[in-house]
Amino acid sequence: MKALTWHGKRDVRVEDVPDPRIEEPTDAIVRITSTAICGSDLHLYEVLGPYLKPGDVLGHEPMGIVEEVGPGVTRLKRGDRVVVPFNISCGSCWMCERQLYAQCETTQVTSQGKGASLFGYTSLYGSVPGGQAEYLRVPQAQFGPIKIPDTGADERWLYLSDILPTAWQAVKYADTPPGGTLAVFGLGPVGQFSARIGRHLGAGRVIGLDLVPERLEMARRHGIEVLDVSQLDDVPGALIDLVDGRGPDAVIDAVGMEAHGAPLGKVAQTAAGLLPDKLAQAMTDKAGVDRLVVLHAALKAVRRGGTVSISGVYGGEQDPMPLMEMFDRGIQLRMGQCHVRRWVDEIIPLLEGDDDPLGVEDLRTHRLPLAQAPQAYEMFQKKEDGCVKVVLAP
């Protein structure tokens, strides 16, 4: 089959790889009909190469048609249309019973000290072949895949794999009081959905911050108040002034480790990437730093007693944090990988009607064949051609 494989920094290729097969009784094989490029994939494209090996298959936002199931899978059958969550969870362990599916004890990568295995996401998370491919082996298929109706465009359902529940969790964790103000740093796909979900769930005012014109315009289309950070000298100060001189009740950081405007963090990440893999892994594990300009701005902008919810991915072990200010201002922090299946039952009713209250069919800007995935990665990273979200068709 054809699949997108990693070969080095900014070097991904569509190649022939062996077809997946049933390996465990709880496996399923899914023929992929649509698979998206996630902002988290760009971390693999740029920063997290030391944890990949040439030929690793990328991608963790897939959906498609079930082709085959193992004998331990009774809830799915050949021909079912499914979305595959990015984290691999058994549904029955101690963590899963508490709906902490991203910490599933059955698939935890204990050798790396990490949580549940993820599709297409480095040796840190199990080196499980990903979904930017024609076919995907899905472990723990007795629980994980989400059955969806046969009707509706793929983009109506595809984002259940990651970014829609990730944004839902970010808003739930932000816990904006009814009628309160929510600020969202970063209007990429997760930030777009976070802003829309914030409004849907009762925030009186939602302010989105970014510097890419197409992202700002997309947010405006959905009734979001926007700030172009490239026009601001003091982003936290501007937010505080906008919201009664005290700042928003809650802030979502939907950016993560590769934020713009953090030159020292970028230098550190680049230096680690130049080392041999073993040394780079050790440096990242013990002394890694992130680009923290967005997180620090979120912490400074939120009102006293407010909440900062982090959905952007961070990987540093030595990140400096303004703890005195955080403690003095009584800031609450919530974060973590999304527990996809925890939120699906709340989201699906919003996708089933014709009104599309979350605007899921107004996110994808580019749909390309899998063969053009290398060009799509470059375009997405460089934010060219108005690119906000890319969907690939194997």
Short mmCIF file of C-alpha atoms in Angstrom, two decimals:
data_model
loop_
_atom_site.label_atom_id
_atom_site.label_comp_id
_atom_site.label_asym_id
_atom_site.label_seq_id
_atom_site.Cartn_x
_atom_site.Cartn_y
_atom_site.Cartn_z
CA MET A 1 0.00 0.00 0.00
CA LYS A 2 0.97 3.66 -0.24
CA ALA A 3 1.77 5.53 2.98
CA LEU A 4 3.46 8.74 4.08
CA THR A 5 6.78 7.94 5.76
CA TRP A 6 9.28 10.03 7.73
CA HIS A 7 12.90 10.24 6.56
CA GLY A 8 14.35 13.26 8.35
CA LYS A 9 13.73 16.87 9.25
CA ARG A 10 11.22 18.29 6.72
CA ASP A 11 11.61 15.11 4.66
CA VAL A 12 8.44 13.02 4.32
CA ARG A 13 7.75 10.71 1.36
CA VAL A 14 4.89 8.66 -0.04
CA GLU A 15 6.21 5.13 -0.44
CA ASP A 16 5.12 1.53 -0.81
CA VAL A 17 4.99 -0.22 2.57
CA PRO A 18 3.64 -3.65 3.57
CA ASP A 19 -0.12 -3.92 3.90
CA PRO A 20 -1.26 -4.12 7.53
CA ARG A 21 -2.74 -7.39 8.78
CA ILE A 22 -4.62 -8.65 11.82
CA GLU A 23 -2.02 -9.35 14.52
CA GLU A 24 -4.16 -9.57 17.66
CA PRO A 25 -7.76 -10.74 18.22
CA THR A 26 -8.80 -7.17 19.03
CA ASP A 27 -7.40 -5.65 15.80
CA ALA A 28 -9.32 -4.23 12.87
CA ILE A 29 -8.15 -3.20 9.41
CA VAL A 30 -9.63 0.06 8.12
CA ARG A 31 -9.46 1.30 4.53
CA ILE A 32 -8.77 5.01 4.89
CA THR A 33 -11.05 7.40 3.00
CA SER A 34 -9.81 10.66 4.56
CA THR A 35 -6.91 11.51 6.83
CA ALA A 36 -5.85 14.96 8.01
CA ILE A 37 -2.55 16.66 8.76
CA CYS A 38 -2.52 17.87 12.36
CA GLY A 39 -0.53 20.72 13.84
CA SER A 40 1.05 18.06 16.06
CA ASP A 41 2.38 16.35 12.92
CA LEU A 42 4.46 19.47 12.30
CA HIS A 43 6.33 18.79 15.54
CA LEU A 44 7.48 15.51 13.93
CA TYR A 45 8.33 17.36 10.73
CA GLU A 46 10.53 19.82 12.63
CA VAL A 47 11.40 19.10 16.28
CA LEU A 48 10.78 15.50 17.38
CA GLY A 49 12.84 13.69 14.74
CA PRO A 50 15.17 12.05 17.30
CA TYR A 51 12.26 9.81 18.31
CA LEU A 52 11.48 8.68 14.76
CA LYS A 53 13.24 6.30 12.40
CA PRO A 54 13.25 6.38 8.59
CA GLY A 55 10.18 4.66 7.22
CA ASP A 56 7.87 5.38 10.17
CA VAL A 57 4.32 5.92 8.90
CA LEU A 58 2.81 9.21 10.11
CA GLY A 59 -0.72 10.43 10.77
CA HIS A 60 -3.24 10.24 13.59
CA GLU A 61 -6.48 11.76 12.20
CA PRO A 62 -7.99 8.99 10.04
CA MET A 63 -11.40 7.65 9.12
CA GLY A 64 -12.62 5.02 6.70
CA ILE A 65 -14.37 1.72 6.12
CA VAL A 66 -13.79 -1.46 8.13
CA GLU A 67 -12.32 -4.17 5.91
CA GLU A 68 -11.58 -6.91 8.45
CA VAL A 69 -11.87 -7.53 12.20
CA GLY A 70 -10.21 -9.96 14.58
CA PRO A 71 -12.24 -12.55 16.49
CA GLY A 72 -12.22 -10.37 19.62
CA VAL A 73 -14.05 -7.51 17.90
CA THR A 74 -17.81 -7.97 17.95
CA ARG A 75 -19.04 -4.36 17.78
CA LEU A 76 -17.72 -3.76 14.25
CA LYS A 77 -18.20 -5.54 10.96
CA ARG A 78 -16.90 -5.26 7.44
CA GLY A 79 -18.40 -2.21 5.73
CA ASP A 80 -18.89 -0.10 8.87
CA ARG A 81 -17.87 3.55 8.51
CA VAL A 82 -15.65 4.61 11.42
CA VAL A 83 -13.51 7.43 12.74
CA VAL A 84 -10.36 6.29 14.56
CA PRO A 85 -9.34 8.27 17.69
CA PHE A 86 -5.66 9.21 17.79
CA ASN A 87 -5.07 7.59 21.19
CA ILE A 88 -5.31 3.82 21.52
CA SER A 89 -7.39 2.81 24.54
CA CYS A 90 -8.80 -0.48 25.75
CA GLY A 91 -11.91 0.95 27.44
CA SER A 92 -11.74 -1.37 30.46
CA CYS A 93 -8.57 -0.74 32.52
CA TRP A 94 -8.46 1.34 35.73
CA MET A 95 -7.75 4.56 33.81
CA CYS A 96 -10.31 3.89 31.10
CA GLU A 97 -13.01 3.15 33.69
CA ARG A 98 -12.41 6.74 34.89
CA GLN A 99 -12.60 8.05 31.30
CA LEU A 100 -8.89 8.90 31.32
CA TYR A 101 -8.45 7.22 27.97
CA ALA A 102 -5.21 9.02 27.09
CA GLN A 103 -3.67 7.27 30.12
CA CYS A 104 -4.90 3.75 29.24
CA GLU A 105 -2.88 1.27 31.28
CA THR A 106 -3.20 -1.44 28.62
CA THR A 107 -1.41 0.59 25.96
CA GLN A 108 0.78 2.86 28.13
CA VAL A 109 4.33 3.14 26.84
CA THR A 110 5.86 2.43 30.24
CA SER A 111 9.37 2.03 28.82
CA GLN A 112 9.29 5.74 27.96
CA GLY A 113 7.27 6.87 30.97
CA LYS A 114 4.43 7.97 28.69
CA GLY A 115 0.67 7.50 28.53
CA ALA A 116 -1.46 5.61 26.03
CA SER A 117 -0.02 4.69 22.65
CA LEU A 118 -0.78 7.03 19.78
CA PHE A 119 -1.03 6.40 16.07
CA GLY A 120 1.90 7.66 14.01
CA TYR A 121 3.65 9.46 16.83
CA THR A 122 7.25 8.44 17.58
CA SER A 123 8.86 5.82 19.81
CA LEU A 124 7.75 7.86 22.83
CA TYR A 125 4.19 6.73 22.12
CA GLY A 126 4.72 3.21 20.85
CA SER A 127 5.87 3.61 17.22
CA VAL A 128 2.42 2.53 16.03
CA PRO A 129 2.09 2.98 12.22
CA GLY A 130 -0.17 5.93 11.48
CA GLY A 131 -3.15 6.71 9.31
CA GLN A 132 -1.73 8.82 6.47
CA ALA A 133 -1.93 5.67 4.41
CA GLU A 134 -4.31 3.60 2.33
CA TYR A 135 -4.95 1.11 5.15
CA LEU A 136 -4.53 1.14 8.94
CA ARG A 137 -4.29 -1.59 11.53
CA VAL A 138 -6.33 -0.45 14.53
CA PRO A 139 -5.41 -2.12 17.85
CA GLN A 140 -8.04 -2.25 20.64
CA ALA A 141 -10.78 -2.07 18.01
CA GLN A 142 -13.21 -3.65 20.49
CA PHE A 143 -13.41 -0.13 21.97
CA GLY A 144 -11.64 2.60 20.03
CA PRO A 145 -13.22 3.22 16.61
CA ILE A 146 -16.27 5.47 16.53
CA LYS A 147 -19.11 4.19 14.33
CA ILE A 148 -20.69 6.98 12.31
CA PRO A 149 -23.59 7.21 9.83
CA ASP A 150 -23.04 6.32 6.19
CA THR A 151 -24.32 9.75 5.16
CA GLY A 152 -22.54 13.10 5.17
CA ALA A 153 -19.19 14.25 3.82
CA ASP A 154 -16.09 12.88 5.51
CA GLU A 155 -15.30 16.35 6.88
CA ARG A 156 -18.54 16.24 8.87
CA TRP A 157 -17.07 13.39 10.95
CA LEU A 158 -13.29 13.27 10.40
CA TYR A 159 -12.38 15.74 13.12
CA LEU A 160 -13.76 13.40 15.81
CA SER A 161 -10.41 11.63 15.47
CA ASP A 162 -8.59 14.41 17.35
CA ILE A 163 -9.08 18.13 16.93
CA LEU A 164 -12.80 18.42 17.68
CA PRO A 165 -12.71 16.51 21.01
CA THR A 166 -9.34 18.14 21.77
CA ALA A 167 -10.97 21.56 21.44
CA TRP A 168 -14.02 20.40 23.41
CA GLN A 169 -11.79 19.21 26.26
CA ALA A 170 -9.83 22.47 26.17
CA VAL A 171 -13.05 24.47 26.60
CA LYS A 172 -14.35 22.15 29.33
CA TYR A 173 -11.06 22.43 31.18
CA ALA A 174 -11.10 26.24 30.79
CA ASP A 175 -14.38 26.28 32.72
CA THR A 176 -15.44 29.74 31.59
CA PRO A 177 -18.36 30.91 33.77
CA PRO A 178 -21.68 31.41 31.93
CA GLY A 179 -21.56 34.76 30.20
CA GLY A 180 -17.85 35.14 30.98
CA THR A 181 -14.93 35.85 28.66
CA LEU A 182 -12.74 33.21 27.02
CA ALA A 183 -9.54 34.06 25.13
CA VAL A 184 -8.02 31.57 22.68
CA PHE A 185 -4.36 31.91 21.76
CA GLY A 186 -3.77 30.43 18.31
CA LEU A 187 -6.45 30.12 15.63
CA GLY A 188 -5.21 27.01 13.93
CA PRO A 189 -7.68 24.11 13.67
CA VAL A 190 -7.89 23.42 17.43
CA GLY A 191 -8.09 27.12 18.22
CA GLN A 192 -10.85 27.65 15.64
CA PHE A 193 -12.94 24.88 17.15
CA SER A 194 -12.15 26.00 20.71
CA ALA A 195 -13.47 29.48 19.98
CA ARG A 196 -16.65 28.16 18.35
CA ILE A 197 -17.24 25.60 21.10
CA GLY A 198 -16.66 28.28 23.74
CA ARG A 199 -19.49 30.33 22.26
CA HIS A 200 -21.71 27.27 21.89
CA LEU A 201 -21.20 26.28 25.53
CA GLY A 202 -22.13 29.67 26.91
CA ALA A 203 -19.20 32.07 26.99
CA GLY A 204 -20.53 35.59 26.64
CA ARG A 205 -17.45 36.80 24.82
CA VAL A 206 -14.76 34.88 22.92
CA ILE A 207 -11.55 36.58 21.78
CA GLY A 208 -9.22 34.79 19.35
CA LEU A 209 -5.58 35.78 18.90
CA ASP A 210 -3.35 35.01 15.93
CA LEU A 211 -1.19 36.71 13.31
CA VAL A 212 -2.23 34.84 10.14
CA PRO A 213 -4.83 36.84 8.16
CA GLU A 214 -6.73 33.78 6.87
CA ARG A 215 -7.10 32.38 10.37
CA LEU A 216 -8.31 35.69 11.74
CA GLU A 217 -10.86 36.00 8.92
CA MET A 218 -12.13 32.44 9.46
CA ALA A 219 -12.71 33.17 13.15
CA ARG A 220 -14.56 36.40 12.31
CA ARG A 221 -16.91 34.42 10.05
CA HIS A 222 -18.01 32.49 13.12
CA GLY A 223 -18.66 35.51 15.30
CA ILE A 224 -15.35 35.49 17.16
CA GLU A 225 -13.77 38.76 18.22
CA VAL A 226 -10.16 38.71 16.99
CA LEU A 227 -6.85 40.36 17.82
CA ASP A 228 -3.92 40.43 15.39
CA VAL A 229 -0.95 39.92 17.73
CA SER A 230 1.47 41.23 15.10
CA GLN A 231 -0.08 44.65 15.70
CA LEU A 232 0.32 44.56 19.50
CA ASP A 233 3.37 45.46 21.56
CA ASP A 234 1.93 44.02 24.79
CA VAL A 235 -0.47 41.14 24.16
CA PRO A 236 -1.36 40.37 27.82
CA GLY A 237 -1.81 44.08 28.50
CA ALA A 238 -4.12 44.45 25.52
CA LEU A 239 -6.29 41.56 26.70
CA ILE A 240 -6.44 42.88 30.24
CA ASP A 241 -7.47 46.32 28.98
CA LEU A 242 -10.14 44.77 26.74
CA VAL A 243 -11.77 42.86 29.57
CA ASP A 244 -12.65 45.30 32.35
CA GLY A 245 -9.02 45.93 33.26
CA ARG A 246 -8.76 42.50 34.86
CA GLY A 247 -8.44 40.07 31.93
CA PRO A 248 -10.47 37.13 30.60
CA ASP A 249 -11.94 34.54 32.96
CA ALA A 250 -10.22 31.73 31.07
CA VAL A 251 -7.52 31.39 28.43
CA ILE A 252 -6.79 28.47 26.09
CA ASP A 253 -3.25 27.95 24.78
CA ALA A 254 -3.86 26.20 21.44
CA VAL A 255 -0.33 26.80 20.15
CA GLY A 256 2.28 24.74 22.01
CA MET A 257 6.00 24.16 21.71
CA GLU A 258 6.69 25.91 18.39
CA ALA A 259 5.18 29.32 19.06
CA HIS A 260 6.33 32.28 16.98
CA GLY A 261 8.34 34.98 18.73
CA ALA A 262 10.54 32.76 20.93
CA PRO A 263 14.02 32.88 19.33
CA LEU A 264 15.94 31.34 22.24
CA GLY A 265 13.59 28.37 22.43
CA LYS A 266 13.90 27.88 18.68
CA VAL A 267 17.70 27.90 18.92
CA ALA A 268 17.61 25.26 21.67
CA GLN A 269 15.23 23.04 19.69
CA THR A 270 17.34 23.41 16.55
CA ALA A 271 20.56 22.61 18.42
CA ALA A 272 19.07 19.43 19.87
CA GLY A 273 17.92 18.37 16.41
CA LEU A 274 21.48 18.56 15.07
CA LEU A 275 22.78 15.98 17.54
CA PRO A 276 22.83 12.22 16.91
CA ASP A 277 19.51 10.69 17.90
CA LYS A 278 20.69 9.13 21.18
CA LEU A 279 22.25 12.39 22.36
CA ALA A 280 19.28 14.42 21.12
CA GLN A 281 16.86 12.15 22.98
CA ALA A 282 18.85 12.48 26.20
CA MET A 283 19.06 16.26 25.84
CA THR A 284 15.34 16.57 25.13
CA ASP A 285 14.40 14.21 27.96
CA LYS A 286 16.57 15.90 30.58
CA ALA A 287 17.03 19.48 29.42
CA GLY A 288 14.51 20.15 26.66
CA VAL A 289 12.88 23.56 26.45
CA ASP A 290 9.87 24.84 24.56
CA ARG A 291 9.03 28.16 22.97
CA LEU A 292 6.97 29.57 25.82
CA VAL A 293 5.98 33.03 24.62
CA VAL A 294 2.32 32.06 24.19
CA LEU A 295 2.02 30.13 27.44
CA HIS A 296 3.62 32.98 29.39
CA ALA A 297 1.30 35.48 27.69
CA ALA A 298 -1.72 33.33 28.60
CA LEU A 299 -0.61 33.16 32.23
CA LYS A 300 -0.13 36.93 32.39
CA ALA A 301 -3.39 37.77 30.60
CA VAL A 302 -5.88 35.62 32.51
CA ARG A 303 -7.61 37.33 35.40
CA ARG A 304 -6.72 36.59 39.01
CA GLY A 305 -8.33 33.31 40.02
CA GLY A 306 -8.84 32.39 36.37
CA THR A 307 -7.97 29.22 34.48
CA VAL A 308 -5.44 28.52 31.73
CA SER A 309 -6.25 25.42 29.67
CA ILE A 310 -3.42 24.00 27.58
CA SER A 311 -4.21 21.96 24.48
CA GLY A 312 -1.05 22.86 22.54
CA VAL A 313 1.64 20.16 22.78
CA TYR A 314 4.68 20.82 24.95
CA GLY A 315 7.69 18.54 25.40
CA GLY A 316 10.25 20.40 27.51
CA GLU A 317 11.62 19.17 30.83
CA GLN A 318 13.34 22.41 31.89
CA ASP A 319 10.79 25.05 30.93
CA PRO A 320 11.02 28.21 33.09
CA MET A 321 7.66 29.21 34.54
CA PRO A 322 6.66 32.41 36.42
CA LEU A 323 5.62 30.51 39.52
CA MET A 324 5.63 33.49 41.90
CA GLU A 325 3.17 35.34 39.69
CA MET A 326 1.06 32.23 39.09
CA PHE A 327 0.85 31.56 42.83
CA ASP A 328 0.14 35.17 43.76
CA ARG A 329 -2.62 35.46 41.17
CA GLY A 330 -4.21 32.13 42.06
CA ILE A 331 -4.14 30.77 38.50
CA GLN A 332 -5.46 27.28 37.78
CA LEU A 333 -3.84 25.12 35.08
CA ARG A 334 -5.42 22.18 33.27
CA MET A 335 -3.84 20.29 30.39
CA GLY A 336 -3.12 16.97 28.76
CA GLN A 337 -3.73 14.67 25.82
CA CYS A 338 -7.38 14.55 24.88
CA HIS A 339 -9.47 11.65 26.22
CA VAL A 340 -11.26 11.37 22.86
CA ARG A 341 -13.95 8.83 23.70
CA ARG A 342 -14.89 10.77 26.85
CA TRP A 343 -16.37 13.61 24.79
CA VAL A 344 -17.69 11.90 21.66
CA ASP A 345 -21.23 11.28 22.94
CA GLU A 346 -21.59 15.00 23.71
CA ILE A 347 -20.31 16.07 20.29
CA ILE A 348 -21.99 13.66 17.87
CA PRO A 349 -25.53 15.13 18.25
CA LEU A 350 -24.11 18.45 17.02
CA LEU A 351 -22.85 16.74 13.86
CA GLU A 352 -26.00 14.83 12.98
CA GLY A 353 -28.25 17.75 12.00
CA ASP A 354 -28.11 20.09 9.03
CA ASP A 355 -27.37 23.28 10.98
CA ASP A 356 -23.67 22.49 11.71
CA PRO A 357 -23.45 24.65 14.86
CA LEU A 358 -19.68 24.13 15.20
CA GLY A 359 -18.98 24.86 11.55
CA VAL A 360 -17.12 21.60 10.95
CA GLU A 361 -17.59 21.96 7.21
CA ASP A 362 -15.90 25.36 7.30
CA LEU A 363 -12.41 24.40 8.42
CA ARG A 364 -10.70 22.39 5.69
CA THR A 365 -9.04 24.71 3.19
CA HIS A 366 -7.26 22.07 1.11
CA ARG A 367 -8.18 18.52 0.07
CA LEU A 368 -5.33 16.78 -1.74
CA PRO A 369 -4.43 13.25 -2.80
CA LEU A 370 -2.10 11.34 -0.50
CA ALA A 371 0.54 11.50 -3.24
CA GLN A 372 0.82 15.26 -2.60
CA ALA A 373 1.30 14.90 1.18
CA PRO A 374 4.94 16.13 1.14
CA GLN A 375 3.91 19.36 -0.55
CA ALA A 376 0.94 19.65 1.81
CA TYR A 377 3.20 19.40 4.88
CA GLU A 378 5.42 22.17 3.55
CA MET A 379 2.44 24.39 2.69
CA PHE A 380 0.83 23.81 6.10
CA GLN A 381 4.03 24.53 8.03
CA LYS A 382 4.73 27.70 6.07
CA LYS A 383 1.05 28.79 6.22
CA GLU A 384 1.03 29.32 2.47
CA ASP A 385 -1.95 29.60 0.11
CA GLY A 386 -4.33 30.40 2.98
CA CYS A 387 -3.81 26.94 4.43
CA VAL A 388 -5.64 26.31 7.70
CA LYS A 389 -6.44 22.58 7.48
CA VAL A 390 -5.38 19.89 5.00
CA VAL A 391 -7.32 16.68 4.39
CA LEU A 392 -5.63 13.93 2.38
CA ALA A 393 -7.48 11.39 0.24
CA PRO A 394 -5.58 8.08 -0.09
#
